[in-house]
Coordinates of C-alpha atoms and ligand atoms in Angstrom, one line a residue:
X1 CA 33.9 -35.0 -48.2
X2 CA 31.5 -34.3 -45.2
X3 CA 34.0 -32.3 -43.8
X4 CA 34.8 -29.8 -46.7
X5 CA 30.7 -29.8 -46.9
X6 CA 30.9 -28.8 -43.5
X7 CA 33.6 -26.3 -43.9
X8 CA 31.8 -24.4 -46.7
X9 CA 28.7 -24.2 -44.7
X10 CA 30.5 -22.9 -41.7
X11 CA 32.3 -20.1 -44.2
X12 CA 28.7 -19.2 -45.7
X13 CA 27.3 -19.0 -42.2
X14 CA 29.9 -16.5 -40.7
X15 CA 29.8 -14.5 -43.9
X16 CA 26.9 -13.7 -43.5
X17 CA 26.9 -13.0 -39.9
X18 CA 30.2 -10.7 -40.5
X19 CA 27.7 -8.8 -43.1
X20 CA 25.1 -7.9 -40.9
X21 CA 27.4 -7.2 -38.0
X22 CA 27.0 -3.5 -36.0
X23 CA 30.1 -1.3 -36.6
X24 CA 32.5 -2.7 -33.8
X25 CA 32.6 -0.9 -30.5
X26 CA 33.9 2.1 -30.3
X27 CA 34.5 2.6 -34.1
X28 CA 33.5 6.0 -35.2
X29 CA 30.6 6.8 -36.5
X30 CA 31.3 7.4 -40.1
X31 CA 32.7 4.1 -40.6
X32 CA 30.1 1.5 -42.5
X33 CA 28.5 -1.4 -40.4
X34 CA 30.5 -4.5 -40.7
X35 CA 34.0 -2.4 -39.2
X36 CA 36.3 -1.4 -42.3
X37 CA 35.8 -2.7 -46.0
X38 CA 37.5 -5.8 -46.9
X39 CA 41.5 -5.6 -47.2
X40 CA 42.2 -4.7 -51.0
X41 CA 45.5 -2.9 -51.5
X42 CA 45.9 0.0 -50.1
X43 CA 46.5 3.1 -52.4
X44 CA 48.7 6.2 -52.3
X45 CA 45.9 9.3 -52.1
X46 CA 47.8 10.7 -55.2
X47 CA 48.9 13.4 -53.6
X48 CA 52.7 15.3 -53.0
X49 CA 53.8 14.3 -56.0
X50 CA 56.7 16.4 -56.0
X51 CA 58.2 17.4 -52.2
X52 CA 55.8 19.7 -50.5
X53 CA 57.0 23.2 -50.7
X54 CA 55.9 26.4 -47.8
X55 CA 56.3 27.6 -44.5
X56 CA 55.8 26.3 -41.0
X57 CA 55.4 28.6 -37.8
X58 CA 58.0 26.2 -35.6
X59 CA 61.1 26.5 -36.2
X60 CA 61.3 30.5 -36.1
X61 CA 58.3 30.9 -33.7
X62 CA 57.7 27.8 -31.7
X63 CA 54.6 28.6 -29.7
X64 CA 54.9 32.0 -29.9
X65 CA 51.8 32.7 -32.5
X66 CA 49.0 34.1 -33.5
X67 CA 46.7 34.8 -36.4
X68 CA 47.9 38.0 -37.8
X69 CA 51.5 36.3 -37.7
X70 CA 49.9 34.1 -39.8
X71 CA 48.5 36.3 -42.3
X72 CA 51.6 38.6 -42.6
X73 CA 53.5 35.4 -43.5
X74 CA 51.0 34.7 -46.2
X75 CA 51.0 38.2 -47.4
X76 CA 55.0 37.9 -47.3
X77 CA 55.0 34.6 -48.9
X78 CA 53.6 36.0 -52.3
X79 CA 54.9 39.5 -51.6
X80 CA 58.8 38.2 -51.4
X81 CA 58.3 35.9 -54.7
X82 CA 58.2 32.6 -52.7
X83 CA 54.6 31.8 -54.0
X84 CA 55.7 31.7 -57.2
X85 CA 58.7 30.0 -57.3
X86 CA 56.4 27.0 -55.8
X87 CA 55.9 27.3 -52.1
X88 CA 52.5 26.8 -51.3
X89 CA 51.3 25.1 -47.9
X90 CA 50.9 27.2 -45.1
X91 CA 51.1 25.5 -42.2
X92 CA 50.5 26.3 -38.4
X93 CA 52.6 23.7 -36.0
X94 CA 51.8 23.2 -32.3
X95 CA 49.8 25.3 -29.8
X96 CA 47.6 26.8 -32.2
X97 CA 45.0 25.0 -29.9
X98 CA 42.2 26.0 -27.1
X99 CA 40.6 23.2 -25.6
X100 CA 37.2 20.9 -26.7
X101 CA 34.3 22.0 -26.2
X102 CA 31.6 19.7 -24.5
X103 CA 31.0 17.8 -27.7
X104 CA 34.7 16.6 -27.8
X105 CA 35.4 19.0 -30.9
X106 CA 38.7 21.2 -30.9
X107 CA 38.8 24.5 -30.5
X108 CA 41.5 26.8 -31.2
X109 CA 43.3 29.3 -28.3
X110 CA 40.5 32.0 -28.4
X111 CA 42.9 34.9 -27.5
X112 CA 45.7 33.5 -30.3
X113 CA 43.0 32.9 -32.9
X114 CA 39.9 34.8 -32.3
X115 CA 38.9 35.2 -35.9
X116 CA 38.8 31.3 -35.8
X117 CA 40.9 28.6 -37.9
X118 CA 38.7 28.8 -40.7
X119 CA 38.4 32.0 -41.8
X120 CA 42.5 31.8 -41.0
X121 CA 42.0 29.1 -43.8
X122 CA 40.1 31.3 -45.7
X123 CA 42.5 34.5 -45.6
X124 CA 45.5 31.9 -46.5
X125 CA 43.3 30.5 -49.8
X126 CA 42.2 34.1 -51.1
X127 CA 46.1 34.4 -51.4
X128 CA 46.2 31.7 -53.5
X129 CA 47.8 29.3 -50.6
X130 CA 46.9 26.5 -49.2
X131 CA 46.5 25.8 -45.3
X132 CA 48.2 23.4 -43.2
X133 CA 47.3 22.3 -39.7
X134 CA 48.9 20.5 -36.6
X135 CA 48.2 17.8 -34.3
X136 CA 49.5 14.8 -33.1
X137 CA 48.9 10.8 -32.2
X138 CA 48.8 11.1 -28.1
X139 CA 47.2 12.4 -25.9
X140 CA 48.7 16.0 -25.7
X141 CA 51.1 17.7 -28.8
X142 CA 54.8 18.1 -27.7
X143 CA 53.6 21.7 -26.7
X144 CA 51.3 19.7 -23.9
X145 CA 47.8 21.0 -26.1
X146 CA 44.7 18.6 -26.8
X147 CA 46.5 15.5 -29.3
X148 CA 44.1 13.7 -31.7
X149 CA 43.8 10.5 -29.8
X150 CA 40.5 9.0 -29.7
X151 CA 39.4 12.0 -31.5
X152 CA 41.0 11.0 -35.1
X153 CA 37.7 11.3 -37.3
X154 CA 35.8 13.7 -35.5
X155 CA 39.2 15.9 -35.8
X156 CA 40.0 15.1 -39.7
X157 CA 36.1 16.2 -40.5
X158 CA 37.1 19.7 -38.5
X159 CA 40.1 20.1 -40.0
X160 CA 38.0 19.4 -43.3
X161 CA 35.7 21.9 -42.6
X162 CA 37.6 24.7 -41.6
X163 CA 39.5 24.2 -45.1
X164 CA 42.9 22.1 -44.1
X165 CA 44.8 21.0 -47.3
X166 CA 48.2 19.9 -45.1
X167 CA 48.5 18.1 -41.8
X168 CA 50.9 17.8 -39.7
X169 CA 50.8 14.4 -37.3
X170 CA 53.5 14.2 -34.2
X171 CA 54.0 11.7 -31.9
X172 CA 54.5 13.1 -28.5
X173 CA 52.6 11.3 -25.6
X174 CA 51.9 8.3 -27.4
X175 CA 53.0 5.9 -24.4
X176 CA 52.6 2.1 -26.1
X177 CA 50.8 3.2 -29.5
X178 CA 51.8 1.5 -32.2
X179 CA 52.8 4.0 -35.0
X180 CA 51.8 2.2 -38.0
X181 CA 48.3 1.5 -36.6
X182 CA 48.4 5.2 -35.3
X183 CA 49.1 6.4 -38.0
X184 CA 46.8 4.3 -40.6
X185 CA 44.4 5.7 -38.5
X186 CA 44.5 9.2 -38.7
X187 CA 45.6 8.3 -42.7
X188 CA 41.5 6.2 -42.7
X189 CA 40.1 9.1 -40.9
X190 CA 41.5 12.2 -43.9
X191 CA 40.4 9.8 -46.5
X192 CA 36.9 9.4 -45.1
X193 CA 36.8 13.3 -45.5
X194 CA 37.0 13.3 -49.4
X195 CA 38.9 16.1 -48.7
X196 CA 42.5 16.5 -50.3
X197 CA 45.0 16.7 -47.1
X198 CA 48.6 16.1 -47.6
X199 CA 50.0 13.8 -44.5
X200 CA 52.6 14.6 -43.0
X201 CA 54.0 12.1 -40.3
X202 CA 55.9 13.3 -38.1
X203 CA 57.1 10.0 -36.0
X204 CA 61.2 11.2 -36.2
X205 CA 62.2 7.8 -37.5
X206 CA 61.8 5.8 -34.8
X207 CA 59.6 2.7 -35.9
X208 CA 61.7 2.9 -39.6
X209 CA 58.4 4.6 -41.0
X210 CA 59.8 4.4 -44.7
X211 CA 59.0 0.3 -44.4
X212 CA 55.4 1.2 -43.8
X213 CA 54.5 4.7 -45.0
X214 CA 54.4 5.1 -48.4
X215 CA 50.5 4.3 -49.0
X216 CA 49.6 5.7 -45.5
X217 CA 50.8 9.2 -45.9
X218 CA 53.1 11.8 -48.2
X219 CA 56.0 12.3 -45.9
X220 CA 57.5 10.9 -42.8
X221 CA 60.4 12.5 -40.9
X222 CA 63.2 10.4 -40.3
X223 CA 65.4 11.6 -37.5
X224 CA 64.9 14.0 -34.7
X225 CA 64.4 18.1 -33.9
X226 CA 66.8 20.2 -36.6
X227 CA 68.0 22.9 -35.1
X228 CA 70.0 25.9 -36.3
X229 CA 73.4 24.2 -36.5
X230 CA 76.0 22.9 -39.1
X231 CA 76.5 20.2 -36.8
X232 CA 76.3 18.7 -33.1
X233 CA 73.3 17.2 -31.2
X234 CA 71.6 18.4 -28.5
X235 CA 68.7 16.8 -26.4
X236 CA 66.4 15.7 -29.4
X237 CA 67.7 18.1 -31.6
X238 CA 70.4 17.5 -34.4
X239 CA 72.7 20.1 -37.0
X240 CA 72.2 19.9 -40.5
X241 CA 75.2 17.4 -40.8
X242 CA 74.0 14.8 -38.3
X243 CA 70.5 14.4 -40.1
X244 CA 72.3 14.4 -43.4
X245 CA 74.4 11.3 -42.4
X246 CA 70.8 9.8 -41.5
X247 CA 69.3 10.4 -44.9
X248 CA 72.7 8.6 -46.4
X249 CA 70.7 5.0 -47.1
X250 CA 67.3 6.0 -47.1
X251 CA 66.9 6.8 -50.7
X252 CA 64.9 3.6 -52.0
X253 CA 62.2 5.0 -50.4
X254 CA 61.8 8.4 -52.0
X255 CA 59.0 9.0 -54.9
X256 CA 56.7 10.8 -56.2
X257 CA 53.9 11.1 -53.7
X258 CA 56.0 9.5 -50.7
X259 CA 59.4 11.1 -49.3
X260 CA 62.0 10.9 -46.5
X261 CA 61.3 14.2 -44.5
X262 CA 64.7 15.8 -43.1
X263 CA 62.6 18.2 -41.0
X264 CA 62.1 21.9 -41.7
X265 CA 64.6 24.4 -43.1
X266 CA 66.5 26.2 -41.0
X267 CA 67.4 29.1 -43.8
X268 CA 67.7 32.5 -42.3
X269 CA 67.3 31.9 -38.5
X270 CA 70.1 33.2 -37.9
X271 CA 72.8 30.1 -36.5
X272 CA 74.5 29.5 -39.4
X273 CA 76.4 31.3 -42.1
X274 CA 75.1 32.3 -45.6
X275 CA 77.6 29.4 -47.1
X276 CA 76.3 27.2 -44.5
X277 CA 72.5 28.1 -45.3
X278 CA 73.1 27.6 -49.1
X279 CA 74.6 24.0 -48.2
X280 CA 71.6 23.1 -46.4
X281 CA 69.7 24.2 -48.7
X282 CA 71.6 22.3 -51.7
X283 CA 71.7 18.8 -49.4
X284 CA 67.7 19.0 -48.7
X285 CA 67.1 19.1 -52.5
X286 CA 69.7 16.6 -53.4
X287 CA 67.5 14.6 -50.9
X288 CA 64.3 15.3 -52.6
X289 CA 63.4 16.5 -49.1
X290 CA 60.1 18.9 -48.4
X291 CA 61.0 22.5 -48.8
X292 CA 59.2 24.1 -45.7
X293 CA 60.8 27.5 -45.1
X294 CA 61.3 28.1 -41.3
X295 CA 62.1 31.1 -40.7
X296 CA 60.8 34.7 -40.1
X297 CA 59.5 35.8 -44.1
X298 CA 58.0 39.1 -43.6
X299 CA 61.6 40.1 -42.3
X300 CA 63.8 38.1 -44.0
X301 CA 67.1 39.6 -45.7
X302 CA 68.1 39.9 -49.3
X303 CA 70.8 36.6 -48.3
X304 CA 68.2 34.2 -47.2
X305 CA 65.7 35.4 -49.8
X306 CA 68.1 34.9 -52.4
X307 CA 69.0 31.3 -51.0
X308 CA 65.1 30.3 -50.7
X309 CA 64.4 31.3 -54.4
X310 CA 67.0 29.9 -56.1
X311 CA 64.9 28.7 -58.8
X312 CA 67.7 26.0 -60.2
X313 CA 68.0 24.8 -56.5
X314 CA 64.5 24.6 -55.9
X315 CA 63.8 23.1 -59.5
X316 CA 66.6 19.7 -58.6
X317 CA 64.1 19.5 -55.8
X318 CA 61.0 19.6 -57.3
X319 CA 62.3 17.1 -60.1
X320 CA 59.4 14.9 -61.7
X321 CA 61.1 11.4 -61.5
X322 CA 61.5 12.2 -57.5
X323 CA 64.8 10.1 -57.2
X324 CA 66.6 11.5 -53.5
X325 CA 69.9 11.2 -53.9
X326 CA 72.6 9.0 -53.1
X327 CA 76.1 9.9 -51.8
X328 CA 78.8 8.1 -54.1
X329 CA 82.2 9.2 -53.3
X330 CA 83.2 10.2 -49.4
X331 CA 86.8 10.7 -48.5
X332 CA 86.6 11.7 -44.8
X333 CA 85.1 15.3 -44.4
X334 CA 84.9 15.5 -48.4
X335 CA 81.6 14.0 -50.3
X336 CA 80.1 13.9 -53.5
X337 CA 76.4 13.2 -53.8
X338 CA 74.4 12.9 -56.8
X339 CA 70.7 11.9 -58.3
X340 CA 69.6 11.5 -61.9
X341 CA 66.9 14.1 -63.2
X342 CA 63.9 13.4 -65.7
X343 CA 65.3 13.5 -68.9
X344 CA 68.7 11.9 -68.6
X345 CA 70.9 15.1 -66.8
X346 CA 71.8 14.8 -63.2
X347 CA 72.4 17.1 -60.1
X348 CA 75.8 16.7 -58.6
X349 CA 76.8 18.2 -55.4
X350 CA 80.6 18.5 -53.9
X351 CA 80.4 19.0 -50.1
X352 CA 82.9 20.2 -48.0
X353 CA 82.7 19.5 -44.4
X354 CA 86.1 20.9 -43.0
X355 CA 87.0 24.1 -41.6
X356 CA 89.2 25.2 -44.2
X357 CA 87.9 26.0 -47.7
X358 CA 89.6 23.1 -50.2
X359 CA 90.2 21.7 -53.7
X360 CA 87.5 19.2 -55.1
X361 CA 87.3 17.1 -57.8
X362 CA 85.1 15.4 -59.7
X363 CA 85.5 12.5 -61.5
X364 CA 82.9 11.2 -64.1
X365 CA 83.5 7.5 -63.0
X366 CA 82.4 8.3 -59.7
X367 CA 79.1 8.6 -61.4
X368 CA 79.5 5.4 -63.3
X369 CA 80.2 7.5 -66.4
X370 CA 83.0 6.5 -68.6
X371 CA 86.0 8.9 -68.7
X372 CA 85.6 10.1 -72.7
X373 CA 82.4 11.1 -72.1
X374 CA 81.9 15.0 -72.7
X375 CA 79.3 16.5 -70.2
X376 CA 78.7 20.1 -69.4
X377 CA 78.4 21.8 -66.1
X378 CA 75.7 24.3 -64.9
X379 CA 77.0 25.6 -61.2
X380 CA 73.2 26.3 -59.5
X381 CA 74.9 28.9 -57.6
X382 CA 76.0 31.4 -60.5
X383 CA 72.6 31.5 -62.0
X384 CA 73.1 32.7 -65.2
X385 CA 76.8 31.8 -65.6
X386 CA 77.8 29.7 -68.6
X387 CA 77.9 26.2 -68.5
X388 CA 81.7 24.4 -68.1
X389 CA 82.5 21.7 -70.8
X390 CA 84.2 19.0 -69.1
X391 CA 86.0 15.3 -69.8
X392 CA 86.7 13.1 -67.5
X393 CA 87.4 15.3 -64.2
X394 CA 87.1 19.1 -62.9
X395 CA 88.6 20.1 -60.2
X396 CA 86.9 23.5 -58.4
X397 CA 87.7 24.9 -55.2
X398 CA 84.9 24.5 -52.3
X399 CA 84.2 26.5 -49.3
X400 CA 84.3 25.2 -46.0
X401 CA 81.1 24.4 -44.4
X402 CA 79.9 24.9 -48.1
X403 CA 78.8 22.9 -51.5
X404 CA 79.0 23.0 -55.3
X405 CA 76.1 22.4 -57.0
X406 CA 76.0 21.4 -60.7
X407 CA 73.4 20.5 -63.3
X408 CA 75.5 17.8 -65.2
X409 CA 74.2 17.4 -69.2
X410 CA 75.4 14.9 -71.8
X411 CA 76.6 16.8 -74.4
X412 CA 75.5 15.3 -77.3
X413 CA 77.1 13.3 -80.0
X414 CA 76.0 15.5 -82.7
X415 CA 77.3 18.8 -80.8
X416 CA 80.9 17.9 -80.2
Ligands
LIG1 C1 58.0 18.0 -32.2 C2 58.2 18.1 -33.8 C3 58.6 19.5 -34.2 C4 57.5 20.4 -33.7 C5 57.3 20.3 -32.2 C6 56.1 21.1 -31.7 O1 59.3 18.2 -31.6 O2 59.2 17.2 -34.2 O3 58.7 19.6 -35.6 O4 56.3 20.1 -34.4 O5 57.1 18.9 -31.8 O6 55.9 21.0 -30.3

């Protein structure tokens, strides 16, 4: 009995003490005395939730950029039709950065940006955009630039201030870190803002971030560099094909406000074919994936803008109930991948991985759909087209390196 008296007494004392304790060493200055609040459940910040649509400077321009790129893309981005049809965040990837000045606070490349990030932010907003940033966990960015570490609040509040609605976090330089506590703190550090900032981490997979990231940020890539290719690998850098077959079991972790990030589109660069771009295109909104354009906007041709606007493509994307999808028939370089859509249709997608343009067919009980069933085709890619009444199987002819992309429907009982 003494002992459980004791016991208490010990518990009341330490509380107390805890209470009155100073913020722990080295915690940064906005966070309350006593270290962080008491662990209740972590929440999603309610953001994302459909994939994150808009542009990003790397892929096309790597560190080869400056503001009035910047603008021109915004200006091209609602010029071309790509605002409206939902792409929104602009964001600017690595080297966008100067050095800190004395008080530790980030500055951006004077001679790249001398109108400053936030009227940048500013110029992006009266377009009706939003404005995404970059940084990164270590030390220095990839690009060898100022990272965030040790910096993380006193860099969210900046990013804040100059009007940031995206970021971007990478992971070069990050010797032992630990990602999930790197990344939890960068997630603390936007939330102590009060600002609205999507959070994008971009840790390529490695430490399984889908286990740990849905309440910490919006999306998490899951593989390495894309780069302009069907398929092959090279350094860090994988084809479209390679990160598909990477995406293949991740889809329990896909949802509204949280999603598997394939990395950046690589539409319109230039490596691949039209039938090739359209195919990448497909697989990333099969996946559920972010939509971020890559590629050079203001100078983009009819082909690639036709491919980025594909409103039924972009709408199987953008789907409310946010389910990525799952691949449910293979039969060596032949697939068929599919995901249910809010209201009871699904998207259904035939890929063709050969060389040679082939026969495909499509059997209903593939999608656990009995055989008597009557559905109805829409093909994505013949917008306007009328839809195909099927039963039981359709066989259509797909190119190689290429997809079909249907909008399956039910037809119902009282149509028939
Ligand atoms: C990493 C990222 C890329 C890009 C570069 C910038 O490689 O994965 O998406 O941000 O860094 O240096």
């Amino acid at each position: 009995m003494r002992s459980i008296v004791r016991l208490l007494l010990m518990w009341l004392v330490c509380g107390m003490a805890a209470a009155q304790a100073p913020p722990p060493a080295g915690a940064p200055p906005d966070m309350p005395a006593g270290g962080p609040p008491p662990a209740a459940p972590r929440v999603a910040n309610g953001l994302a939730l459909t994939p994150p649509m808009g542009w990003n400077s790397w892929n096309r321009f790597g560190c080869n950029i400056n503001e009035t790129l910047i603008r021109q893309t915004a200006d091209a981005i609602v010029a071309s039709g790509m605002k409206d049809a939902g792409y929104q965040y602009v964001i600017i990837d690595d080297c966008w950065h100067g050095q800190r000045d004395a008080a530790g606070n980030i500055q951006p490349d004077a001679t790249r940006f001398p109108s400053g990030i936030k009227a940048l932010a500013d110029y992006v907003h009266s377009r009706g955009l939003k404005f995404g940033i970059y940084s990164d966990a270590g030390e220095r960015t990839c690009g060898g630039k100022p990272g965030s570490r040790g910096h993380e609040y006193q860099d969210a509040a900046q990013y804040a201030a100059w009007g940031a609605d995206y970021l971007k976090y990478d992971w070069c330089n990050t010797g032992t870190e630990d990602a999930h506590a790197a990344y939890l703190t960068m997630s603390d550090a936007l939330r102590a803002t009060n600002r609205d900032i999507v959070f994008s981490m971009c840790e390529w997979g490695t430490a399984k971030p889908w286990l740990w990231g849905e309440t910490i940020g919006n999306l998490w890539r899951t593989s390495g560099d894309i780069y302009d290719h069907w398929q092959g690998k090279k350094a860090f850098m994988l084809g479209v094909l390679d990160i598909l077959d990477l995406q293949a079991d991740l889809y329990p972790y896909a949802g509204p406000g949280h999603w598997n990030d394939p990395d950046m589109l690589e539409v319109g660069n230039g490596g691949m074919t039209d039938t090739e771009y359209r195919a990448h295109f497909s697989l990333w909104a099969m996946l559920a994936a972010p939509l971020i354009a890559g590629n050079d906007v203001a100078n983009m041709s009819a082909a690639t803008r036709a491919i980025l606007l594909n409103r039924d493509v972009i709408a199987v994307d953008q789907d409310a109930l946010g389910a990525q999808a799952r691949r449910v028939w293979k039969n060596g370089d032949f697939e068929i991948w599919a995901r249910p859509l809010k209201g009871g249709a699904r998207a259904v997608l035939l890929l063709n991985r050969s060389a040679q343009a082939a026969p495909m067919t499509l059997q209903l009980r593939d999608l656990q759909l009995p055989d008597a069933l009557r559905v109805t085709l829409r093909d994505l890619w013949k917008p306007g087209s009328a839809p195909i009444r099927m039963k039981g199987h359709y066989t259509t002819t797909v190119p190689s390196h290429g997809v079909a992309l249907y909008r399956l429907a039910i037809v119902p009982e009282s149509a028939l």
